[in-house]
Amino acid sequence: MARVTPLSGFPEWLPDARVVEQHVLDVLRRTFELHGFAGIETRAVEPLDQLLRKGETSKEVYVLRRLQEDDAAADGAASHDGGRSGEKQLGLHFDLTVPFARYVLENAGRLAFPFKRYQIQKVWRGERPQDGRFREFAQADIDVVGAGELPYHFEVELPLVMAEALGALREVGVPPVRILVNNRKVAEGFYRGLGLEDVEGVLRQIDKLDKIGTEQVAALLVAEQGASPEQAAACLELAAVHGADVSVVDRVRAIAVQHDAVTDLLEEGLAELGALVAAAGERAPGVVVADLKIARGLDYYTGSVYETVLVGHEQLGSICSGGRYDTLASDGKNTYPGVGLSVGVSRLVSRLLSAGLVTATRGVPTAVLVAVTDEEHRGASDDVAAALRARGVPTDVAPSAAKFGKQIKFADRRGIPFVWFPGEEHQVKDIRSGEQVAADPQTWQPPADDVRPRVVAAS
Amino acid sequence: MARVTPLSGFPEWLPDARVVEQHVLDVLRRTFELHGFAGIETRAVEPLDQLLRKGETSKEVYVLRRLQEDDAAADGAASHDGGRSGEKQLGLHFDLTVPFARYVLENAGRLAFPFKRYQIQKVWRGERPQDGRFREFAQADIDVVGAGELPYHFEVELPLVMAEALGALREVGVPPVRILVNNRKVAEGFYRGLGLEDVEGVLRQIDKLDKIGTEQVAALLVAEQGASPEQAAACLELAAVHGADVSVVDRVRAIAVQHDAVTDLLEEGLAELGALVAAAGERAPGVVVADLKIARGLDYYTGSVYETVLVGHEQLGSICSGGRYDTLASDGKNTYPGVGLSVGVSRLVSRLLSAGLVTATRGVPTAVLVAVTDEEHRGASDDVAAALRARGVPTDVAPSAAKFGKQIKFADRRGIPFVWFPGEEHQVKDIRSGEQVAADPQTWQPPADDVRPRVVAAS
C-alpha cells in the first residue's frame, strides 16, 4: 500500500489505499447527512483579491492564468480576444471557508438560515516543498451559518458531530480522537482583566508553549507584550488548565479571582466552555477536553475554538480544527455568524496508511470473477455476471479464456474472493478456502462481508 | 433550482440541485463498481509539458504559479528558496485521460493488468468565456488498460457499462441515451481502399457534415483532399450508413465492393463493428447505433469510437464520448493500449436542471425536525435526534425554542417531511398531510421513501 508521490506534495493513492480514503469520506458524508447537513460544492477558484484577504495563508495561493492569455500577450493580440484582459485574476482556494462565505453571500436570498452544510473537496496550498507538506489535499468541512445571529448551542453540537463521525471510523482501526477546546472570550476576558490589552500578542506567545516551553514564553510576554512577571505567570497558570469535566471552569475562575482578573467577558466565556464540556461529557465521554493553552486560531475566532488529535499520534498535529466566527461573512448590511470544523482528510488517511493502522480487504470492488471457458462462450459468462450484478454483487468477467489456473490467479492477484465457472452445472469456488460448490446465478449470494471491499484494522 | 454562475464558466449548485448531481454521481459510481472498476483519483495538476502534448486542447490549459514565486522573483531572492526555479511548471488537467496515462506508467509495476478504473473528478479548461462553455466541470471516466495487449471484447463491454449507468438514471427522469459508434479501421480501410491516403484530412472534412451539409463537404474533399468527385461521393455514401443492427456491416461492404475499396483493414473494422452492434442489440436493445459519419476523435482513436446523445436533446452534443487507443500510454519499452469513455457530468446535470427534467424532493438530507419545547429541555430533543440517527434517519433539532408554528415553518421551508414533538408522550407530525400520531423514538421509522431526499422526474 505504498504511497505514490512523485510530484512532491501532491499525494496519489494506489487502488487499495483509495478504498481506505473513500471509506473515510463515505463515513464522514453519512454522519454529516444524519445530522442534517446539506452537501454543497463550490468552484475551485476564487478571485485573487478575495483569497488575499486572509493573512498568512494568502502567501500560499496558486494563481491561475490561461495559457492563451500568454499567447495573446506575446502576439500583442490581446484585443482579438474580447477584452479578456478585463477578466478577474483567479487563484485556487486554499480552504473551504473563504469559498463558503462567498457562496453564502451570493445565495443569501435562496438559502434557509441557519444553514448547515458539509463540503468535501480538494484545496491547494503552494507551500514550500521542503516542508514536506501537502500542496493538494482533501478537506471535509461542516459549518452552520446564521443570518444575523447564531445560538451558542451550535458551538456545542458541531464538535460532537465530528466526534461521532471520527468515532464511526474506530471500528476500522482509526485511533480514538481527542477534541481540545478553548474559548476566545475566556482568554480575552482574562488577559484584559489582568490589564493586558494586546490580546492577539499574548495569544501569539502562548501559542509557542509547546515549542519553547514556559520559561521562554514568560520571558517573551515580559519582553514583547510588556507584561509584568506576575501577569506573565498568570497567563501561564491559565494556559496550564486542562480537563474533561466542568471543574475546569472553577479552576479558571479561581485563578482569575486570585489575580483580580474576573471580567464579564471571562464569565460569559466560562459559561460557554462549561456548557460545552458538560454536554460533551454526556454525549461523547472522554472525547472533548478543555485545554486553555490552545491559542491557534483564537486571533480570528470569536468564541469556541477546536483542535483534534489522534490519540497516540499527537505529534501529527491537529487533524480537525475550527471555531466560531461572529462574522463568517458580511455584505455590509447583514452579517452571517458561523461555526465550523474542518477535517484534514488527506493528512488523516496518509497517517492511517503510513502507520499501517488500517487496510482494505482488496483494491477492486469485484467480489466474483466469472471464468471464460472459450471466447465463443464469453456471452455465457457475461450472462452470469449480469445476473450477479442485478443483485448488487460486483462482478468481473475474465479478460481471456486462458487456462482456469491462470484465471484463478488473475482473481487471486486482485484479492477477488470468488471465481465462478459457468456450464451446464454452474460452480463457484472460494479461492481462499478452495471450497467449490454448485450454484445458481439467479440466487447465489456471497457472504455479506465479501460483497464489497472492507476497510479493517491492520493486524 | 436556479443555477448560480456569477463567475462565467464555473457552475455552482444550490443544495437541491446538488442533490441531483450527487445522485447522478452515486449511480455512476455504483454501476462502475458493479462492473469491477476500481476508483482512483489523480492530482489536479500535471507538468505543463505533458499537458501540451495533446494538440488542440492544450491551448485551454490553466497554468499555475505560486504567489510566492512572484514575490521571490520581484525581490531578486529566488536563490533563497531552495532552487525553486527548478520546479516543473504545472497546469490543471483538462481531462482525466492524460493523468490516467501518467498514473499507469508511474505505477505499472504495482497495478494488475488489464486494469479497470473509474475516476470522477473536476477538470478545467480555460476556454473563451463568450463560448458559454464550462471552464470547470466534473467528468466521470471509465477505462480499461492492458499491458502490451487488450482484447477487442472490452470495446464492446465499455459502452454497455455506460449504457447501463446512464440507463439507471432513467427512473429519475433522465431521457434515454443513444450511443453512436464508429470504427477507425472501417473509415481508414475504406478511404485507403478508395485511394485516399490522407485519412485524417478526409475525417476532418466528414466531421463538418452536420454543420455544412453533403454538398459542401464533397466540394472540400475534392478541393482540399484531392479526391475525385467519385471518391468524394463514395466517402459520403459511407458516412450515410446508420443502423442499430448488423445489417450495417453488409451495407458498408456493398458500398466498398461497388467502389472497389475492400481492404483487410476494412474487413477487420467491420468484424469489430459488427460484434459490437450484435452484442449491444442483445444486452441493451436500441441503445447502440452504428453511425458511420462519426469522425470526431477518429484522428487519435485507433479502433472503436463512441459518442452519446440524450434522445430529444441531441443539440446538446455528446454527453459521453470515448474510444480505443492502441497506445494510451507508452514508456518506450512497453505500450499500454486502452479503451474508455468519459461522461460530462456537469453538462448532463446542467441540462437536466435547466430543462426541468429532474427534481429533488428536498435540498436537505433531513427527514425529521425535532422541535424544542424550551432551551432548558434542548437535551431531551437531542436525545430523540440521537435515537433516530442511530437507526439511519437524518434528523435535525430546531435551532431555537420558538413557537411550534414557527418550528413547523422551519421544517416546511426546507421540505423536511416530519416534525417531532418530544414530551411525556412523544408525537410526530407529517406536515404534508397534517397527520399527527404518538410515536416512540426507539422504534418509529419514517416511510422508506422519506428517509433521504430522492431525485424524481419533474412533473
CSV table of N, CA and C in Angstrom, one decimal, chain A residues 70-175:
chain,number,residue,atom,x,y,z
A,70,ASP,N,-1.2,34.2,-22.4
A,70,ASP,CA,0.2,34.4,-22.8
A,70,ASP,C,0.4,34.6,-24.3
A,71,ASP,N,-0.2,33.7,-25.0
A,71,ASP,CA,0.0,33.7,-26.5
A,71,ASP,C,-0.5,35.1,-27.0
A,72,ALA,N,-1.7,35.5,-26.5
A,72,ALA,CA,-2.2,36.8,-26.9
A,72,ALA,C,-1.3,37.9,-26.6
A,73,ALA,N,-0.8,37.9,-25.4
A,73,ALA,CA,0.1,38.9,-24.9
A,73,ALA,C,1.4,38.9,-25.8
A,74,ALA,N,1.9,37.7,-26.0
A,74,ALA,CA,3.1,37.6,-26.8
A,74,ALA,C,2.9,38.1,-28.2
A,75,ASP,N,1.7,37.9,-28.7
A,75,ASP,CA,1.4,38.4,-30.1
A,75,ASP,C,1.1,39.9,-30.1
A,76,GLY,N,0.9,40.4,-29.0
A,76,GLY,CA,0.4,41.8,-28.9
A,76,GLY,C,-1.1,41.8,-29.4
A,77,ALA,N,-1.7,40.6,-29.3
A,77,ALA,CA,-3.0,40.5,-29.9
A,77,ALA,C,-4.2,40.4,-28.9
A,78,ALA,N,-3.9,41.0,-27.7
A,78,ALA,CA,-4.9,40.9,-26.6
A,78,ALA,C,-6.3,41.3,-27.1
A,79,SER,N,-6.3,42.3,-28.0
A,79,SER,CA,-7.6,42.9,-28.3
A,79,SER,C,-8.4,42.0,-29.2
A,80,HIS,N,-7.8,40.9,-29.7
A,80,HIS,CA,-8.5,39.9,-30.5
A,80,HIS,C,-9.5,39.1,-29.7
A,81,ASP,N,-9.3,39.2,-28.4
A,81,ASP,CA,-9.9,38.1,-27.5
A,81,ASP,C,-11.0,38.7,-26.6
A,82,GLY,N,-11.7,39.6,-27.1
A,82,GLY,CA,-12.9,40.1,-26.4
A,82,GLY,C,-12.6,40.7,-25.0
A,83,GLY,N,-11.7,41.5,-24.9
A,83,GLY,CA,-11.4,42.3,-23.7
A,83,GLY,C,-11.1,41.3,-22.5
A,84,ARG,N,-10.4,40.3,-22.8
A,84,ARG,CA,-10.1,39.3,-21.8
A,84,ARG,C,-9.2,39.8,-20.7
A,85,SER,N,-8.5,40.9,-21.1
A,85,SER,CA,-7.6,41.4,-20.0
A,85,SER,C,-8.4,42.0,-18.9
A,86,GLY,N,-9.7,42.2,-19.1
A,86,GLY,CA,-10.5,42.7,-18.0
A,86,GLY,C,-11.0,41.6,-17.1
A,87,GLU,N,-10.7,40.3,-17.4
A,87,GLU,CA,-11.1,39.2,-16.5
A,87,GLU,C,-10.4,39.3,-15.2
A,88,LYS,N,-11.1,38.9,-14.1
A,88,LYS,CA,-10.6,38.9,-12.8
A,88,LYS,C,-9.4,37.9,-12.7
A,89,GLN,N,-8.4,38.2,-12.0
A,89,GLN,CA,-7.4,37.3,-11.7
A,89,GLN,C,-7.9,36.2,-10.7
A,90,LEU,N,-7.6,35.0,-11.0
A,90,LEU,CA,-8.2,33.9,-10.2
A,90,LEU,C,-7.0,33.1,-9.5
A,91,GLY,N,-7.4,32.5,-8.3
A,91,GLY,CA,-6.5,31.6,-7.7
A,91,GLY,C,-7.2,30.4,-7.2
A,92,LEU,N,-6.5,29.3,-6.9
A,92,LEU,CA,-7.1,28.1,-6.3
A,92,LEU,C,-7.4,28.4,-4.9
A,93,HIS,N,-8.6,27.9,-4.4
A,93,HIS,CA,-8.9,28.1,-3.0
A,93,HIS,C,-8.0,27.3,-2.1
A,94,PHE,N,-7.6,27.9,-0.9
A,94,PHE,CA,-6.7,27.2,0.0
A,94,PHE,C,-7.4,26.6,1.2
A,95,ASP,N,-8.7,26.9,1.3
A,95,ASP,CA,-9.5,26.2,2.3
A,95,ASP,C,-11.0,26.2,1.7
A,96,LEU,N,-11.9,25.8,2.5
A,96,LEU,CA,-13.3,25.7,2.1
A,96,LEU,C,-14.1,26.8,2.8
A,97,THR,N,-13.5,27.6,3.6
A,97,THR,CA,-14.2,28.6,4.4
A,97,THR,C,-14.4,29.9,3.6
A,98,VAL,N,-13.4,30.3,3.0
A,98,VAL,CA,-13.5,31.5,2.1
A,98,VAL,C,-14.5,31.3,1.0
A,99,PRO,N,-14.4,30.2,0.3
A,99,PRO,CA,-15.5,30.0,-0.7
A,99,PRO,C,-16.9,29.8,-0.2
A,100,PHE,N,-17.0,29.2,1.0
A,100,PHE,CA,-18.3,29.0,1.6
A,100,PHE,C,-18.9,30.4,2.0
A,101,ALA,N,-18.1,31.2,2.6
A,101,ALA,CA,-18.5,32.6,3.0
A,101,ALA,C,-19.0,33.3,1.7
A,102,ARG,N,-18.3,33.2,0.6
A,102,ARG,CA,-18.7,33.9,-0.6
A,102,ARG,C,-20.0,33.3,-1.2
A,103,TYR,N,-20.1,32.0,-1.1
A,103,TYR,CA,-21.3,31.3,-1.5
A,103,TYR,C,-22.6,31.7,-0.7
A,104,VAL,N,-22.4,31.9,0.6
A,104,VAL,CA,-23.5,32.3,1.5
A,104,VAL,C,-23.9,33.7,1.1
A,105,LEU,N,-23.0,34.6,0.8
A,105,LEU,CA,-23.3,36.0,0.4
A,105,LEU,C,-24.1,36.0,-0.9
A,106,GLU,N,-23.5,35.2,-1.8
A,106,GLU,CA,-24.1,35.2,-3.2
A,106,GLU,C,-25.5,34.6,-3.2
A,107,ASN,N,-25.8,33.7,-2.3
A,107,ASN,CA,-27.0,33.0,-2.4
A,107,ASN,C,-27.9,33.2,-1.2
A,108,ALA,N,-27.6,34.3,-0.4
A,108,ALA,CA,-28.3,34.5,0.8
A,108,ALA,C,-29.8,34.5,0.7
A,109,GLY,N,-30.3,35.0,-0.4
A,109,GLY,CA,-31.7,35.1,-0.6
A,109,GLY,C,-32.4,33.8,-1.0
A,110,ARG,N,-31.5,32.8,-1.3
A,110,ARG,CA,-32.1,31.5,-1.7
A,110,ARG,C,-31.8,30.4,-0.7
A,111,LEU,N,-31.1,30.7,0.4
A,111,LEU,CA,-30.8,29.7,1.4
A,111,LEU,C,-31.7,29.9,2.6
A,112,ALA,N,-31.9,28.9,3.3
A,112,ALA,CA,-32.7,29.0,4.6
A,112,ALA,C,-31.7,28.9,5.8
A,113,PHE,N,-31.8,29.9,6.6
A,113,PHE,CA,-30.9,30.0,7.8
A,113,PHE,C,-31.6,29.6,9.0
A,114,PRO,N,-30.8,29.1,10.0
A,114,PRO,CA,-29.4,28.7,10.0
A,114,PRO,C,-29.2,27.6,8.9
A,115,PHE,N,-28.2,27.8,8.1
A,115,PHE,CA,-27.9,26.9,7.0
A,115,PHE,C,-26.7,26.0,7.4
A,116,LYS,N,-27.0,24.7,7.4
A,116,LYS,CA,-26.0,23.7,7.8
A,116,LYS,C,-25.5,23.1,6.5
A,117,ARG,N,-24.2,23.1,6.2
A,117,ARG,CA,-23.7,22.5,5.0
A,117,ARG,C,-22.4,21.7,5.3
A,118,TYR,N,-22.2,20.6,4.6
A,118,TYR,CA,-20.9,20.0,4.6
A,118,TYR,C,-20.3,20.1,3.2
A,119,GLN,N,-19.0,20.0,3.1
A,119,GLN,CA,-18.4,20.3,1.8
A,119,GLN,C,-17.1,19.4,1.8
A,120,ILE,N,-17.0,18.6,0.9
A,120,ILE,CA,-15.8,17.7,0.8
A,120,ILE,C,-15.1,17.9,-0.5
A,121,GLN,N,-14.0,18.6,-0.5
A,121,GLN,CA,-13.3,18.9,-1.7
A,121,GLN,C,-11.8,19.1,-1.5
A,122,LYS,N,-11.1,19.1,-2.6
A,122,LYS,CA,-9.7,19.4,-2.6
A,122,LYS,C,-9.4,20.9,-2.4
A,123,VAL,N,-8.3,21.1,-1.7
A,123,VAL,CA,-7.8,22.5,-1.6
A,123,VAL,C,-6.3,22.5,-1.9
A,124,TRP,N,-5.8,23.6,-2.2
A,124,TRP,CA,-4.4,23.7,-2.7
A,124,TRP,C,-3.6,24.8,-1.9
A,125,ARG,N,-2.4,24.5,-1.5
A,125,ARG,CA,-1.6,25.5,-0.9
A,125,ARG,C,-0.2,25.3,-1.4
A,126,GLY,N,0.3,26.4,-2.0
A,126,GLY,CA,1.7,26.4,-2.6
A,126,GLY,C,2.8,26.5,-1.6
A,127,GLU,N,2.8,25.7,-0.6
A,127,GLU,CA,3.8,25.8,0.4
A,127,GLU,C,5.1,25.3,-0.1
A,128,ARG,N,6.2,25.7,0.6
A,128,ARG,CA,7.5,25.3,0.1
A,128,ARG,C,7.6,23.8,0.2
A,129,PRO,N,8.1,23.2,-0.9
A,129,PRO,CA,8.2,21.7,-0.9
A,129,PRO,C,9.0,21.1,0.2
A,130,GLN,N,10.0,21.8,0.7
A,130,GLN,CA,10.9,21.2,1.7
A,130,GLN,C,10.2,21.0,3.0
A,131,ASP,N,9.0,21.6,3.2
A,131,ASP,CA,8.3,21.4,4.4
A,131,ASP,C,7.7,20.0,4.5
A,132,GLY,N,7.7,19.3,3.3
A,132,GLY,CA,7.1,18.0,3.3
A,132,GLY,C,5.6,18.0,3.5
A,133,ARG,N,5.0,19.2,3.3
A,133,ARG,CA,3.5,19.2,3.5
A,133,ARG,C,2.8,19.1,2.1
A,134,PHE,N,1.5,18.7,2.3
A,134,PHE,CA,0.7,18.5,1.0
A,134,PHE,C,0.4,19.9,0.4
A,135,ARG,N,0.5,19.9,-0.9
A,135,ARG,CA,0.2,21.1,-1.7
A,135,ARG,C,-1.3,20.9,-2.2
A,136,GLU,N,-1.7,19.7,-2.3
A,136,GLU,CA,-3.1,19.4,-2.7
A,136,GLU,C,-3.6,18.4,-1.7
A,137,PHE,N,-4.8,18.7,-1.1
A,137,PHE,CA,-5.3,17.7,-0.1
A,137,PHE,C,-6.8,17.9,0.0
A,138,ALA,N,-7.4,16.8,0.4
A,138,ALA,CA,-8.9,16.8,0.6
A,138,ALA,C,-9.3,17.3,2.0
A,139,GLN,N,-10.3,18.2,2.1
A,139,GLN,CA,-10.8,18.6,3.3
A,139,GLN,C,-12.3,18.2,3.4
A,140,ALA,N,-12.8,18.0,4.6
A,140,ALA,CA,-14.2,17.7,4.8
A,140,ALA,C,-14.6,18.7,5.9
A,141,ASP,N,-15.5,19.6,5.5
A,141,ASP,CA,-15.9,20.7,6.4
A,141,ASP,C,-17.4,20.6,6.7
A,142,ILE,N,-17.7,20.9,8.0
A,142,ILE,CA,-19.1,21.2,8.3
A,142,ILE,C,-19.1,22.6,8.9
A,143,ASP,N,-20.2,23.3,8.6
A,143,ASP,CA,-20.4,24.7,9.1
A,143,ASP,C,-21.9,24.9,9.3
A,144,VAL,N,-22.2,25.7,10.3
A,144,VAL,CA,-23.6,26.2,10.4
A,144,VAL,C,-23.4,27.7,10.4
A,145,VAL,N,-24.2,28.4,9.6
A,145,VAL,CA,-24.2,29.8,9.5
A,145,VAL,C,-25.6,30.4,9.7
A,146,GLY,N,-25.6,31.4,10.5
A,146,GLY,CA,-26.9,32.1,10.7
A,146,GLY,C,-27.0,33.4,10.0
A,147,ALA,N,-28.2,33.9,9.9
A,147,ALA,CA,-28.4,35.3,9.4
A,147,ALA,C,-28.6,36.2,10.5
A,148,GLY,N,-27.5,37.0,10.8
A,148,GLY,CA,-27.6,38.0,11.9
A,148,GLY,C,-27.3,37.4,13.3
A,149,GLU,N,-27.8,36.2,13.6
A,149,GLU,CA,-27.5,35.6,14.9
A,149,GLU,C,-27.3,34.1,14.7
A,150,LEU,N,-26.6,33.5,15.7
A,150,LEU,CA,-26.4,32.1,15.7
A,150,LEU,C,-26.3,31.6,17.1
A,151,PRO,N,-27.3,30.9,17.6
A,151,PRO,CA,-27.3,30.5,19.1
A,151,PRO,C,-26.0,29.7,19.4
A,152,TYR,N,-25.6,29.9,20.7
A,152,TYR,CA,-24.4,29.2,21.2
A,152,TYR,C,-24.5,27.7,21.0
A,153,HIS,N,-25.7,27.1,21.2
A,153,HIS,CA,-25.7,25.6,21.2
A,153,HIS,C,-25.0,25.0,20.0
A,154,PHE,N,-25.0,25.7,18.9
A,154,PHE,CA,-24.3,25.1,17.7
A,154,PHE,C,-22.8,24.9,18.0
A,155,GLU,N,-22.2,25.7,18.9
A,155,GLU,CA,-20.8,25.5,19.3
A,155,GLU,C,-20.6,24.3,20.1
A,156,VAL,N,-21.7,23.8,20.7
A,156,VAL,CA,-21.6,22.5,21.4
A,156,VAL,C,-21.8,21.4,20.4
A,157,GLU,N,-22.8,21.6,19.5
A,157,GLU,CA,-23.2,20.5,18.6
A,157,GLU,C,-22.1,20.1,17.6
A,158,LEU,N,-21.5,21.1,17.0
A,158,LEU,CA,-20.6,20.8,15.9
A,158,LEU,C,-19.4,19.9,16.2
A,159,PRO,N,-18.7,20.2,17.4
A,159,PRO,CA,-17.6,19.2,17.7
A,159,PRO,C,-18.2,17.8,18.0
A,160,LEU,N,-19.4,17.7,18.5
A,160,LEU,CA,-20.0,16.4,18.8
A,160,LEU,C,-20.3,15.7,17.5
A,161,VAL,N,-20.7,16.4,16.5
A,161,VAL,CA,-20.9,15.8,15.2
A,161,VAL,C,-19.6,15.2,14.7
A,162,MET,N,-18.5,16.0,14.8
A,162,MET,CA,-17.2,15.5,14.4
A,162,MET,C,-16.8,14.3,15.2
A,163,ALA,N,-17.0,14.4,16.5
A,163,ALA,CA,-16.7,13.3,17.4
A,163,ALA,C,-17.4,12.0,16.9
A,164,GLU,N,-18.6,12.1,16.6
A,164,GLU,CA,-19.4,11.0,16.1
A,164,GLU,C,-18.8,10.4,14.8
A,165,ALA,N,-18.5,11.4,13.9
A,165,ALA,CA,-18.0,11.0,12.5
A,165,ALA,C,-16.7,10.3,12.7
A,166,LEU,N,-15.8,10.9,13.4
A,166,LEU,CA,-14.5,10.2,13.6
A,166,LEU,C,-14.5,9.0,14.4
A,167,GLY,N,-15.5,9.0,15.4
A,167,GLY,CA,-15.7,7.8,16.2
A,167,GLY,C,-16.2,6.6,15.4
A,168,ALA,N,-17.0,6.9,14.4
A,168,ALA,CA,-17.5,5.9,13.5
A,168,ALA,C,-16.4,5.2,12.7
A,169,LEU,N,-15.2,5.8,12.7
A,169,LEU,CA,-14.1,5.2,12.0
A,169,LEU,C,-13.3,4.3,12.9
A,170,ARG,N,-13.6,4.3,14.2
A,170,ARG,CA,-12.8,3.5,15.1
A,170,ARG,C,-12.9,2.0,14.8
A,171,GLU,N,-14.1,1.6,14.3
A,171,GLU,CA,-14.2,0.1,14.1
A,171,GLU,C,-13.3,-0.4,12.9
A,172,VAL,N,-12.8,0.5,12.1
A,172,VAL,CA,-11.9,0.1,11.0
A,172,VAL,C,-10.5,0.3,11.4
A,173,GLY,N,-10.2,0.7,12.7
A,173,GLY,CA,-8.8,0.8,13.1
A,173,GLY,C,-8.3,2.2,13.3
A,174,VAL,N,-9.1,3.2,13.1
A,174,VAL,CA,-8.7,4.6,13.3
A,174,VAL,C,-8.6,4.8,14.8
A,175,PRO,N,-7.5,5.4,15.3
A,175,PRO,CA,-7.3,5.6,16.7
A,175,PRO,C,-8.4,6.5,17.3
